[in-house]
Amino acid sequence: MYTEGGQRSPAGVSCFREIGQAFSLLSLRVVNQSEFLRIMKKKSFILTTVALASVLFTACCACRKASPKIANLEADNWRLVEFRGEAVPTDKAITLTFDAEKKTIYGQAPCNNFFAGYSLLEKAEHNIEISNVGATRMYCPDTQIEDGFTRELNFVKRIKIEGGRLLMLNAEGDLVALLTAVPRTAETK
């Protein structure tokens, strides 16, 4: 650290002062070129470190930007119409809602309610991470579709919206579920 009047200056400020002094001494011919180069090499390491730190700081700031958006994902409710390639009967309707503020999925099936956390990612092939899937466990006959759907949510790695339809795909790109948009009304928001 460079000290001036008994006070310490930050390393970057100190480095710039010493480089300035080296240039002054060179212009006055007090030091020779090899001495000047030795001083500059020593200081270039510090300057490189400061430059690298600023690049990392800038990159870190870019990481803190808001999570990516998928149009209408969080604006609409979604109703399951197809699961594992088979149509879902209307009496077995399952709906889900993505809550952007809480990063939570809420769902309602004929018998049980379910929930999960989610994060949207910027990768095209893996743009959602769904975690901590849970459900109520009321006793009801014939809960195969809702049990299967909540189990499969853990394996959804990609979602995309095409014309008011939400496609949920697994890591292999296979369609797990197809949902249709149900626009939210003032009462459901």
PDB file of N, CA, C and O in Angstrom, residues 7-82:
ATOM      1  N   GLN A   7      -1.457   7.931   5.970  1.00  0.00           N
ATOM      2  CA  GLN A   7      -2.723   7.290   5.634  1.00  0.00           C
ATOM      3  C   GLN A   7      -2.504   6.339   4.469  1.00  0.00           C
ATOM      4  O   GLN A   7      -1.719   6.613   3.568  1.00  0.00           O
ATOM      5  N   ARG A   8      -3.232   5.247   4.510  1.00  0.00           N
ATOM      6  CA  ARG A   8      -3.093   4.238   3.455  1.00  0.00           C
ATOM      7  C   ARG A   8      -4.032   4.554   2.294  1.00  0.00           C
ATOM      8  O   ARG A   8      -5.162   4.959   2.498  1.00  0.00           O
ATOM      9  N   SER A   9      -3.547   4.323   1.087  1.00  0.00           N
ATOM     10  CA  SER A   9      -4.362   4.493  -0.111  1.00  0.00           C
ATOM     11  C   SER A   9      -4.683   3.104  -0.653  1.00  0.00           C
ATOM     12  O   SER A   9      -3.910   2.175  -0.466  1.00  0.00           O
ATOM     13  N   PRO A  10      -5.774   2.951  -1.363  1.00  0.00           N
ATOM     14  CA  PRO A  10      -6.086   1.660  -1.980  1.00  0.00           C
ATOM     15  C   PRO A  10      -4.979   1.248  -2.945  1.00  0.00           C
ATOM     16  O   PRO A  10      -4.301   2.090  -3.541  1.00  0.00           O
ATOM     17  N   ALA A  11      -4.810  -0.066  -3.126  1.00  0.00           N
ATOM     18  CA  ALA A  11      -3.725  -0.595  -3.956  1.00  0.00           C
ATOM     19  C   ALA A  11      -3.760  -0.039  -5.368  1.00  0.00           C
ATOM     20  O   ALA A  11      -2.737   0.284  -5.945  1.00  0.00           O
ATOM     21  N   GLY A  12      -4.939   0.076  -5.974  1.00  0.00           N
ATOM     22  CA  GLY A  12      -5.040   0.586  -7.340  1.00  0.00           C
ATOM     23  C   GLY A  12      -4.557   2.018  -7.449  1.00  0.00           C
ATOM     24  O   GLY A  12      -3.853   2.392  -8.376  1.00  0.00           O
ATOM     25  N   VAL A  13      -4.901   2.867  -6.479  1.00  0.00           N
ATOM     26  CA  VAL A  13      -4.469   4.264  -6.468  1.00  0.00           C
ATOM     27  C   VAL A  13      -2.965   4.317  -6.306  1.00  0.00           C
ATOM     28  O   VAL A  13      -2.268   5.058  -6.993  1.00  0.00           O
ATOM     29  N   SER A  14      -2.449   3.504  -5.402  1.00  0.00           N
ATOM     30  CA  SER A  14      -1.010   3.441  -5.156  1.00  0.00           C
ATOM     31  C   SER A  14      -0.271   3.044  -6.425  1.00  0.00           C
ATOM     32  O   SER A  14       0.747   3.633  -6.779  1.00  0.00           O
ATOM     33  N   CYS A  15      -0.788   2.055  -7.111  1.00  0.00           N
ATOM     34  CA  CYS A  15      -0.167   1.570  -8.333  1.00  0.00           C
ATOM     35  C   CYS A  15      -0.097   2.676  -9.382  1.00  0.00           C
ATOM     36  O   CYS A  15       0.945   2.884  -9.999  1.00  0.00           O
ATOM     37  N   PHE A  16      -1.189   3.395  -9.582  1.00  0.00           N
ATOM     38  CA  PHE A  16      -1.203   4.464 -10.575  1.00  0.00           C
ATOM     39  C   PHE A  16      -0.231   5.578 -10.199  1.00  0.00           C
ATOM     40  O   PHE A  16       0.422   6.157 -11.071  1.00  0.00           O
ATOM     41  N   ARG A  17      -0.126   5.877  -8.935  1.00  0.00           N
ATOM     42  CA  ARG A  17       0.834   6.911  -8.504  1.00  0.00           C
ATOM     43  C   ARG A  17       2.260   6.482  -8.798  1.00  0.00           C
ATOM     44  O   ARG A  17       3.063   7.268  -9.278  1.00  0.00           O
ATOM     45  N   GLU A  18       2.570   5.195  -8.489  1.00  0.00           N
ATOM     46  CA  GLU A  18       3.929   4.719  -8.724  1.00  0.00           C
ATOM     47  C   GLU A  18       4.259   4.664 -10.213  1.00  0.00           C
ATOM     48  O   GLU A  18       5.376   4.968 -10.615  1.00  0.00           O
ATOM     49  N   ILE A  19       3.293   4.307 -11.036  1.00  0.00           N
ATOM     50  CA  ILE A  19       3.522   4.303 -12.483  1.00  0.00           C
ATOM     51  C   ILE A  19       3.765   5.721 -12.965  1.00  0.00           C
ATOM     52  O   ILE A  19       4.663   5.977 -13.772  1.00  0.00           O
ATOM     53  N   GLY A  20       2.958   6.647 -12.464  1.00  0.00           N
ATOM     54  CA  GLY A  20       3.162   8.059 -12.815  1.00  0.00           C
ATOM     55  C   GLY A  20       4.544   8.536 -12.419  1.00  0.00           C
ATOM     56  O   GLY A  20       5.217   9.252 -13.165  1.00  0.00           O
ATOM     57  N   GLN A  21       5.001   8.117 -11.234  1.00  0.00           N
ATOM     58  CA  GLN A  21       6.339   8.494 -10.782  1.00  0.00           C
ATOM     59  C   GLN A  21       7.402   7.873 -11.682  1.00  0.00           C
ATOM     60  O   GLN A  21       8.408   8.513 -12.002  1.00  0.00           O
ATOM     61  N   ALA A  22       7.177   6.619 -12.100  1.00  0.00           N
ATOM     62  CA  ALA A  22       8.146   5.962 -12.980  1.00  0.00           C
ATOM     63  C   ALA A  22       8.261   6.703 -14.306  1.00  0.00           C
ATOM     64  O   ALA A  22       9.368   6.905 -14.828  1.00  0.00           O
ATOM     65  N   PHE A  23       7.146   7.122 -14.879  1.00  0.00           N
ATOM     66  CA  PHE A  23       7.182   7.898 -16.110  1.00  0.00           C
ATOM     67  C   PHE A  23       7.907   9.226 -15.901  1.00  0.00           C
ATOM     68  O   PHE A  23       8.672   9.670 -16.747  1.00  0.00           O
ATOM     69  N   SER A  24       7.662   9.854 -14.781  1.00  0.00           N
ATOM     70  CA  SER A  24       8.336  11.127 -14.477  1.00  0.00           C
ATOM     71  C   SER A  24       9.838  10.926 -14.391  1.00  0.00           C
ATOM     72  O   SER A  24      10.617  11.714 -14.930  1.00  0.00           O
ATOM     73  N   LEU A  25      10.246   9.869 -13.673  1.00  0.00           N
ATOM     74  CA  LEU A  25      11.677   9.596 -13.525  1.00  0.00           C
ATOM     75  C   LEU A  25      12.315   9.268 -14.871  1.00  0.00           C
ATOM     76  O   LEU A  25      13.441   9.666 -15.149  1.00  0.00           O
ATOM     77  N   LEU A  26      11.605   8.521 -15.725  1.00  0.00           N
ATOM     78  CA  LEU A  26      12.125   8.184 -17.037  1.00  0.00           C
ATOM     79  C   LEU A  26      12.288   9.447 -17.879  1.00  0.00           C
ATOM     80  O   LEU A  26      13.297   9.623 -18.554  1.00  0.00           O
ATOM     81  N   SER A  27      11.308  10.315 -17.827  1.00  0.00           N
ATOM     82  CA  SER A  27      11.391  11.533 -18.626  1.00  0.00           C
ATOM     83  C   SER A  27      12.517  12.429 -18.125  1.00  0.00           C
ATOM     84  O   SER A  27      13.094  13.192 -18.891  1.00  0.00           O
ATOM     85  N   LEU A  28      12.832  12.356 -16.854  1.00  0.00           N
ATOM     86  CA  LEU A  28      13.936  13.135 -16.305  1.00  0.00           C
ATOM     87  C   LEU A  28      15.267  12.411 -16.450  1.00  0.00           C
ATOM     88  O   LEU A  28      16.302  12.922 -16.037  1.00  0.00           O
ATOM     89  N   ARG A  29      15.238  11.188 -16.993  1.00  0.00           N
ATOM     90  CA  ARG A  29      16.426  10.347 -17.188  1.00  0.00           C
ATOM     91  C   ARG A  29      17.098   9.984 -15.857  1.00  0.00           C
ATOM     92  O   ARG A  29      18.290   9.761 -15.796  1.00  0.00           O
ATOM     93  N   VAL A  30      16.280   9.916 -14.768  1.00  0.00           N
ATOM     94  CA  VAL A  30      16.824   9.523 -13.465  1.00  0.00           C
ATOM     95  C   VAL A  30      17.000   8.019 -13.421  1.00  0.00           C
ATOM     96  O   VAL A  30      17.910   7.518 -12.778  1.00  0.00           O
ATOM     97  N   VAL A  31      16.118   7.274 -14.117  1.00  0.00           N
ATOM     98  CA  VAL A  31      16.260   5.809 -14.179  1.00  0.00           C
ATOM     99  C   VAL A  31      16.480   5.427 -15.626  1.00  0.00           C
ATOM    100  O   VAL A  31      16.072   6.125 -16.540  1.00  0.00           O
ATOM    101  N   ASN A  32      17.117   4.281 -15.834  1.00  0.00           N
ATOM    102  CA  ASN A  32      17.337   3.824 -17.201  1.00  0.00           C
ATOM    103  C   ASN A  32      16.138   3.000 -17.665  1.00  0.00           C
ATOM    104  O   ASN A  32      15.224   2.723 -16.892  1.00  0.00           O
ATOM    105  N   GLN A  33      16.188   2.627 -18.913  1.00  0.00           N
ATOM    106  CA  GLN A  33      15.043   1.915 -19.477  1.00  0.00           C
ATOM    107  C   GLN A  33      14.800   0.569 -18.804  1.00  0.00           C
ATOM    108  O   GLN A  33      13.666   0.175 -18.588  1.00  0.00           O
ATOM    109  N   SER A  34      15.829  -0.171 -18.447  1.00  0.00           N
ATOM    110  CA  SER A  34      15.635  -1.477 -17.807  1.00  0.00           C
ATOM    111  C   SER A  34      14.967  -1.316 -16.439  1.00  0.00           C
ATOM    112  O   SER A  34      14.121  -2.113 -16.053  1.00  0.00           O
ATOM    113  N   GLU A  35      15.343  -0.270 -15.691  1.00  0.00           N
ATOM    114  CA  GLU A  35      14.713   0.001 -14.401  1.00  0.00           C
ATOM    115  C   GLU A  35      13.238   0.364 -14.612  1.00  0.00           C
ATOM    116  O   GLU A  35      12.366  -0.081 -13.873  1.00  0.00           O
ATOM    117  N   PHE A  36      12.983   1.165 -15.639  1.00  0.00           N
ATOM    118  CA  PHE A  36      11.612   1.548 -15.961  1.00  0.00           C
ATOM    119  C   PHE A  36      10.787   0.306 -16.314  1.00  0.00           C
ATOM    120  O   PHE A  36       9.662   0.133 -15.836  1.00  0.00           O
ATOM    121  N   LEU A  37      11.314  -0.592 -17.146  1.00  0.00           N
ATOM    122  CA  LEU A  37      10.612  -1.808 -17.523  1.00  0.00           C
ATOM    123  C   LEU A  37      10.363  -2.704 -16.316  1.00  0.00           C
ATOM    124  O   LEU A  37       9.296  -3.314 -16.198  1.00  0.00           O
ATOM    125  N   ARG A  38      11.313  -2.782 -15.394  1.00  0.00           N
ATOM    126  CA  ARG A  38      11.140  -3.585 -14.182  1.00  0.00           C
ATOM    127  C   ARG A  38       9.978  -3.039 -13.353  1.00  0.00           C
ATOM    128  O   ARG A  38       9.109  -3.786 -12.895  1.00  0.00           O
ATOM    129  N   ILE A  39       9.905  -1.737 -13.214  1.00  0.00           N
ATOM    130  CA  ILE A  39       8.814  -1.107 -12.461  1.00  0.00           C
ATOM    131  C   ILE A  39       7.488  -1.373 -13.170  1.00  0.00           C
ATOM    132  O   ILE A  39       6.490  -1.717 -12.545  1.00  0.00           O
ATOM    133  N   MET A  40       7.478  -1.250 -14.498  1.00  0.00           N
ATOM    134  CA  MET A  40       6.245  -1.433 -15.252  1.00  0.00           C
ATOM    135  C   MET A  40       5.758  -2.879 -15.191  1.00  0.00           C
ATOM    136  O   MET A  40       4.547  -3.128 -15.091  1.00  0.00           O
ATOM    137  N   LYS A  41       6.663  -3.868 -15.244  1.00  0.00           N
ATOM    138  CA  LYS A  41       6.267  -5.271 -15.147  1.00  0.00           C
ATOM    139  C   LYS A  41       5.631  -5.556 -13.791  1.00  0.00           C
ATOM    140  O   LYS A  41       4.610  -6.235 -13.694  1.00  0.00           O
ATOM    141  N   LYS A  42       6.248  -5.013 -12.744  1.00  0.00           N
ATOM    142  CA  LYS A  42       5.723  -5.206 -11.396  1.00  0.00           C
ATOM    143  C   LYS A  42       4.322  -4.609 -11.297  1.00  0.00           C
ATOM    144  O   LYS A  42       3.399  -5.210 -10.744  1.00  0.00           O
ATOM    145  N   LYS A  43       4.137  -3.453 -11.846  1.00  0.00           N
ATOM    146  CA  LYS A  43       2.861  -2.763 -11.753  1.00  0.00           C
ATOM    147  C   LYS A  43       1.834  -3.325 -12.733  1.00  0.00           C
ATOM    148  O   LYS A  43       0.640  -3.249 -12.482  1.00  0.00           O
ATOM    149  N   SER A  44       2.283  -3.909 -13.843  1.00  0.00           N
ATOM    150  CA  SER A  44       1.327  -4.467 -14.798  1.00  0.00           C
ATOM    151  C   SER A  44       0.579  -5.649 -14.182  1.00  0.00           C
ATOM    152  O   SER A  44      -0.587  -5.877 -14.490  1.00  0.00           O
ATOM    153  N   PHE A  45       1.242  -6.379 -13.290  1.00  0.00           N
ATOM    154  CA  PHE A  45       0.563  -7.468 -12.595  1.00  0.00           C
ATOM    155  C   PHE A  45      -0.599  -6.919 -11.766  1.00  0.00           C
ATOM    156  O   PHE A  45      -1.716  -7.454 -11.778  1.00  0.00           O
ATOM    157  N   ILE A  46      -0.362  -5.830 -11.069  1.00  0.00           N
ATOM    158  CA  ILE A  46      -1.412  -5.225 -10.248  1.00  0.00           C
ATOM    159  C   ILE A  46      -2.531  -4.700 -11.138  1.00  0.00           C
ATOM    160  O   ILE A  46      -3.708  -4.901 -10.861  1.00  0.00           O
ATOM    161  N   LEU A  47      -2.174  -4.043 -12.238  1.00  0.00           N
ATOM    162  CA  LEU A  47      -3.193  -3.521 -13.153  1.00  0.00           C
ATOM    163  C   LEU A  47      -4.011  -4.650 -13.781  1.00  0.00           C
ATOM    164  O   LEU A  47      -5.229  -4.536 -13.922  1.00  0.00           O
ATOM    165  N   THR A  48      -3.352  -5.738 -14.135  1.00  0.00           N
ATOM    166  CA  THR A  48      -4.055  -6.888 -14.689  1.00  0.00           C
ATOM    167  C   THR A  48      -5.035  -7.453 -13.670  1.00  0.00           C
ATOM    168  O   THR A  48      -6.169  -7.795 -13.995  1.00  0.00           O
ATOM    169  N   THR A  49      -4.602  -7.547 -12.426  1.00  0.00           N
ATOM    170  CA  THR A  49      -5.463  -8.047 -11.357  1.00  0.00           C
ATOM    171  C   THR A  49      -6.672  -7.139 -11.161  1.00  0.00           C
ATOM    172  O   THR A  49      -7.806  -7.611 -11.030  1.00  0.00           O
ATOM    173  N   VAL A  50      -6.462  -5.828 -11.163  1.00  0.00           N
ATOM    174  CA  VAL A  50      -7.559  -4.877 -11.011  1.00  0.00           C
ATOM    175  C   VAL A  50      -8.518  -4.999 -12.203  1.00  0.00           C
ATOM    176  O   VAL A  50      -9.739  -4.996 -12.029  1.00  0.00           O
ATOM    177  N   ALA A  51      -7.982  -5.139 -13.415  1.00  0.00           N
ATOM    178  CA  ALA A  51      -8.831  -5.273 -14.604  1.00  0.00           C
ATOM    179  C   ALA A  51      -9.641  -6.562 -14.541  1.00  0.00           C
ATOM    180  O   ALA A  51     -10.841  -6.571 -14.842  1.00  0.00           O
ATOM    181  N   LEU A  52      -9.005  -7.663 -14.129  1.00  0.00           N
ATOM    182  CA  LEU A  52      -9.708  -8.940 -14.011  1.00  0.00           C
ATOM    183  C   LEU A  52     -10.813  -8.854 -12.964  1.00  0.00           C
ATOM    184  O   LEU A  52     -11.925  -9.333 -13.182  1.00  0.00           O
ATOM    185  N   ALA A  53     -10.525  -8.213 -11.843  1.00  0.00           N
ATOM    186  CA  ALA A  53     -11.536  -8.048 -10.789  1.00  0.00           C
ATOM    187  C   ALA A  53     -12.722  -7.245 -11.310  1.00  0.00           C
ATOM    188  O   ALA A  53     -13.871  -7.559 -11.012  1.00  0.00           O
ATOM    189  N   SER A  54     -12.462  -6.210 -12.105  1.00  0.00           N
ATOM    190  CA  SER A  54     -13.579  -5.409 -12.624  1.00  0.00           C
ATOM    191  C   SER A  54     -14.408  -6.205 -13.622  1.00  0.00           C
ATOM    192  O   SER A  54     -15.627  -6.076 -13.660  1.00  0.00           O
ATOM    193  N   VAL A  55     -13.766  -7.052 -14.433  1.00  0.00           N
ATOM    194  CA  VAL A  55     -14.501  -7.901 -15.370  1.00  0.00           C
ATOM    195  C   VAL A  55     -15.375  -8.885 -14.597  1.00  0.00           C
ATOM    196  O   VAL A  55     -16.546  -9.086 -14.916  1.00  0.00           O
ATOM    197  N   LEU A  56     -14.815  -9.514 -13.565  1.00  0.00           N
ATOM    198  CA  LEU A  56     -15.591 -10.452 -12.758  1.00  0.00           C
ATOM    199  C   LEU A  56     -16.750  -9.758 -12.060  1.00  0.00           C
ATOM    200  O   LEU A  56     -17.845 -10.295 -11.962  1.00  0.00           O
ATOM    201  N   PHE A  57     -16.522  -8.559 -11.565  1.00  0.00           N
ATOM    202  CA  PHE A  57     -17.592  -7.804 -10.906  1.00  0.00           C
ATOM    203  C   PHE A  57     -18.710  -7.508 -11.894  1.00  0.00           C
ATOM    204  O   PHE A  57     -19.884  -7.663 -11.596  1.00  0.00           O
ATOM    205  N   THR A  58     -18.352  -7.107 -13.097  1.00  0.00           N
ATOM    206  CA  THR A  58     -19.350  -6.822 -14.123  1.00  0.00           C
ATOM    207  C   THR A  58     -20.121  -8.083 -14.486  1.00  0.00           C
ATOM    208  O   THR A  58     -21.337  -8.053 -14.620  1.00  0.00           O
ATOM    209  N   ALA A  59     -19.428  -9.203 -14.627  1.00  0.00           N
ATOM    210  CA  ALA A  59     -20.090 -10.467 -14.949  1.00  0.00           C
ATOM    211  C   ALA A  59     -21.028 -10.881 -13.826  1.00  0.00           C
ATOM    212  O   ALA A  59     -22.123 -11.383 -14.068  1.00  0.00           O
ATOM    213  N   CYS A  60     -20.606 -10.671 -12.603  1.00  0.00           N
ATOM    214  CA  CYS A  60     -21.438 -11.017 -11.460  1.00  0.00           C
ATOM    215  C   CYS A  60     -22.714 -10.187 -11.457  1.00  0.00           C
ATOM    216  O   CYS A  60     -23.794 -10.689 -11.152  1.00  0.00           O
ATOM    217  N   CYS A  61     -22.615  -8.936 -11.795  1.00  0.00           N
ATOM    218  CA  CYS A  61     -23.805  -8.079 -11.850  1.00  0.00           C
ATOM    219  C   CYS A  61     -24.776  -8.582 -12.910  1.00  0.00           C
ATOM    220  O   CYS A  61     -25.978  -8.510 -12.732  1.00  0.00           O
ATOM    221  N   ALA A  62     -24.247  -9.082 -14.020  1.00  0.00           N
ATOM    222  CA  ALA A  62     -25.106  -9.597 -15.081  1.00  0.00           C
ATOM    223  C   ALA A  62     -25.868 -10.829 -14.605  1.00  0.00           C
ATOM    224  O   ALA A  62     -26.985 -11.086 -15.042  1.00  0.00           O
ATOM    225  N   CYS A  63     -25.270 -11.608 -13.666  1.00  0.00           N
ATOM    226  CA  CYS A  63     -25.937 -12.806 -13.160  1.00  0.00           C
ATOM    227  C   CYS A  63     -27.131 -12.465 -12.289  1.00  0.00           C
ATOM    228  O   CYS A  63     -28.007 -13.288 -12.096  1.00  0.00           O
ATOM    229  N   ARG A  64     -27.148 -11.290 -11.727  1.00  0.00           N
ATOM    230  CA  ARG A  64     -28.209 -10.921 -10.802  1.00  0.00           C
ATOM    231  C   ARG A  64     -29.448 -10.363 -11.485  1.00  0.00           C
ATOM    232  O   ARG A  64     -30.378  -9.964 -10.826  1.00  0.00           O
ATOM    233  N   LYS A  65     -29.469 -10.353 -12.809  1.00  0.00           N
ATOM    234  CA  LYS A  65     -30.638  -9.816 -13.494  1.00  0.00           C
ATOM    235  C   LYS A  65     -31.833 -10.740 -13.256  1.00  0.00           C
ATOM    236  O   LYS A  65     -31.696 -11.863 -12.812  1.00  0.00           O
ATOM    237  N   ALA A  66     -33.004 -10.269 -13.576  1.00  0.00           N
ATOM    238  CA  ALA A  66     -34.225 -11.037 -13.332  1.00  0.00           C
ATOM    239  C   ALA A  66     -34.199 -12.340 -14.118  1.00  0.00           C
ATOM    240  O   ALA A  66     -33.550 -12.449 -15.145  1.00  0.00           O
ATOM    241  N   SER A  67     -34.916 -13.323 -13.600  1.00  0.00           N
ATOM    242  CA  SER A  67     -34.962 -14.606 -14.277  1.00  0.00           C
ATOM    243  C   SER A  67     -35.653 -14.464 -15.622  1.00  0.00           C
ATOM    244  O   SER A  67     -36.475 -13.577 -15.820  1.00  0.00           O
ATOM    245  N   PRO A  68     -35.328 -15.361 -16.565  1.00  0.00           N
ATOM    246  CA  PRO A  68     -35.927 -15.262 -17.888  1.00  0.00           C
ATOM    247  C   PRO A  68     -37.451 -15.412 -17.824  1.00  0.00           C
ATOM    248  O   PRO A  68     -37.994 -15.999 -16.905  1.00  0.00           O
ATOM    249  N   LYS A  69     -38.109 -14.901 -18.832  1.00  0.00           N
ATOM    250  CA  LYS A  69     -39.569 -14.973 -18.896  1.00  0.00           C
ATOM    251  C   LYS A  69     -39.978 -15.887 -20.045  1.00  0.00           C
ATOM    252  O   LYS A  69     -39.312 -15.953 -21.066  1.00  0.00           O
ATOM    253  N   ILE A  70     -41.073 -16.582 -19.835  1.00  0.00           N
ATOM    254  CA  ILE A  70     -41.708 -17.336 -20.902  1.00  0.00           C
ATOM    255  C   ILE A  70     -43.095 -16.724 -21.027  1.00  0.00           C
ATOM    256  O   ILE A  70     -43.860 -16.725 -20.066  1.00  0.00           O
ATOM    257  N   ALA A  71     -43.382 -16.173 -22.192  1.00  0.00           N
ATOM    258  CA  ALA A  71     -44.613 -15.404 -22.403  1.00  0.00           C
ATOM    259  C   ALA A  71     -45.837 -16.126 -21.874  1.00  0.00           C
ATOM    260  O   ALA A  71     -46.053 -17.295 -22.172  1.00  0.00           O
ATOM    261  N   ASN A  72     -46.615 -15.442 -21.079  1.00  0.00           N
ATOM    262  CA  ASN A  72     -47.893 -15.893 -20.528  1.00  0.00           C
ATOM    263  C   ASN A  72     -47.809 -17.069 -19.560  1.00  0.00           C
ATOM    264  O   ASN A  72     -48.840 -17.521 -19.084  1.00  0.00           O
ATOM    265  N   LEU A  73     -46.643 -17.580 -19.273  1.00  0.00           N
ATOM    266  CA  LEU A  73     -46.535 -18.708 -18.348  1.00  0.00           C
ATOM    267  C   LEU A  73     -47.164 -18.358 -17.008  1.00  0.00           C
ATOM    268  O   LEU A  73     -47.951 -19.123 -16.457  1.00  0.00           O
ATOM    269  N   GLU A  74     -46.815 -17.196 -16.503  1.00  0.00           N
ATOM    270  CA  GLU A  74     -47.276 -16.787 -15.187  1.00  0.00           C
ATOM    271  C   GLU A  74     -48.540 -15.921 -15.248  1.00  0.00           C
ATOM    272  O   GLU A  74     -49.100 -15.565 -14.221  1.00  0.00           O
ATOM    273  N   ALA A  75     -49.000 -15.607 -16.446  1.00  0.00           N
ATOM    274  CA  ALA A  75     -50.194 -14.766 -16.593  1.00  0.00           C
ATOM    275  C   ALA A  75     -51.464 -15.603 -16.654  1.00  0.00           C
ATOM    276  O   ALA A  75     -52.532 -15.126 -16.306  1.00  0.00           O
ATOM    277  N   ASP A  76     -51.349 -16.833 -17.112  1.00  0.00           N
ATOM    278  CA  ASP A  76     -52.513 -17.698 -17.276  1.00  0.00           C
ATOM    279  C   ASP A  76     -52.500 -18.837 -16.266  1.00  0.00           C
ATOM    280  O   ASP A  76     -51.462 -19.184 -15.707  1.00  0.00           O
ATOM    281  N   ASN A  77     -53.669 -19.441 -16.065  1.00  0.00           N
ATOM    282  CA  ASN A  77     -53.771 -20.731 -15.385  1.00  0.00           C
ATOM    283  C   ASN A  77     -53.678 -21.779 -16.487  1.00  0.00           C
ATOM    284  O   ASN A  77     -53.891 -21.475 -17.663  1.00  0.00           O
ATOM    285  N   TRP A  78     -53.382 -23.017 -16.113  1.00  0.00           N
ATOM    286  CA  TRP A  78     -53.210 -24.060 -17.109  1.00  0.00           C
ATOM    287  C   TRP A  78     -54.018 -25.288 -16.715  1.00  0.00           C
ATOM    288  O   TRP A  78     -54.044 -25.680 -15.556  1.00  0.00           O
ATOM    289  N   ARG A  79     -54.669 -25.899 -17.699  1.00  0.00           N
ATOM    290  CA  ARG A  79     -55.462 -27.106 -17.466  1.00  0.00           C
ATOM    291  C   ARG A  79     -54.860 -28.258 -18.250  1.00  0.00           C
ATOM    292  O   ARG A  79     -54.607 -28.147 -19.462  1.00  0.00           O
ATOM    293  N   LEU A  80     -54.634 -29.369 -17.558  1.00  0.00           N
ATOM    294  CA  LEU A  80     -54.051 -30.558 -18.176  1.00  0.00           C
ATOM    295  C   LEU A  80     -55.064 -31.197 -19.121  1.00  0.00           C
ATOM    296  O   LEU A  80     -56.184 -31.521 -18.718  1.00  0.00           O
ATOM    297  N   VAL A  81     -54.663 -31.359 -20.389  1.00  0.00           N
ATOM    298  CA  VAL A  81     -55.549 -31.989 -21.373  1.00  0.00           C
ATOM    299  C   VAL A  81     -54.985 -33.308 -21.896  1.00  0.00           C
ATOM    300  O   VAL A  81     -55.720 -34.141 -22.417  1.00  0.00           O
ATOM    301  N   GLU A  82     -53.662 -33.467 -21.765  1.00  0.00           N
ATOM    302  CA  GLU A  82     -53.034 -34.705 -22.217  1.00  0.00           C
ATOM    303  C   GLU A  82     -51.878 -35.036 -21.289  1.00  0.00           C
ATOM    304  O   GLU A  82     -51.072 -34.169 -20.941  1.00  0.00           O
TER     305      GLU A  82
END
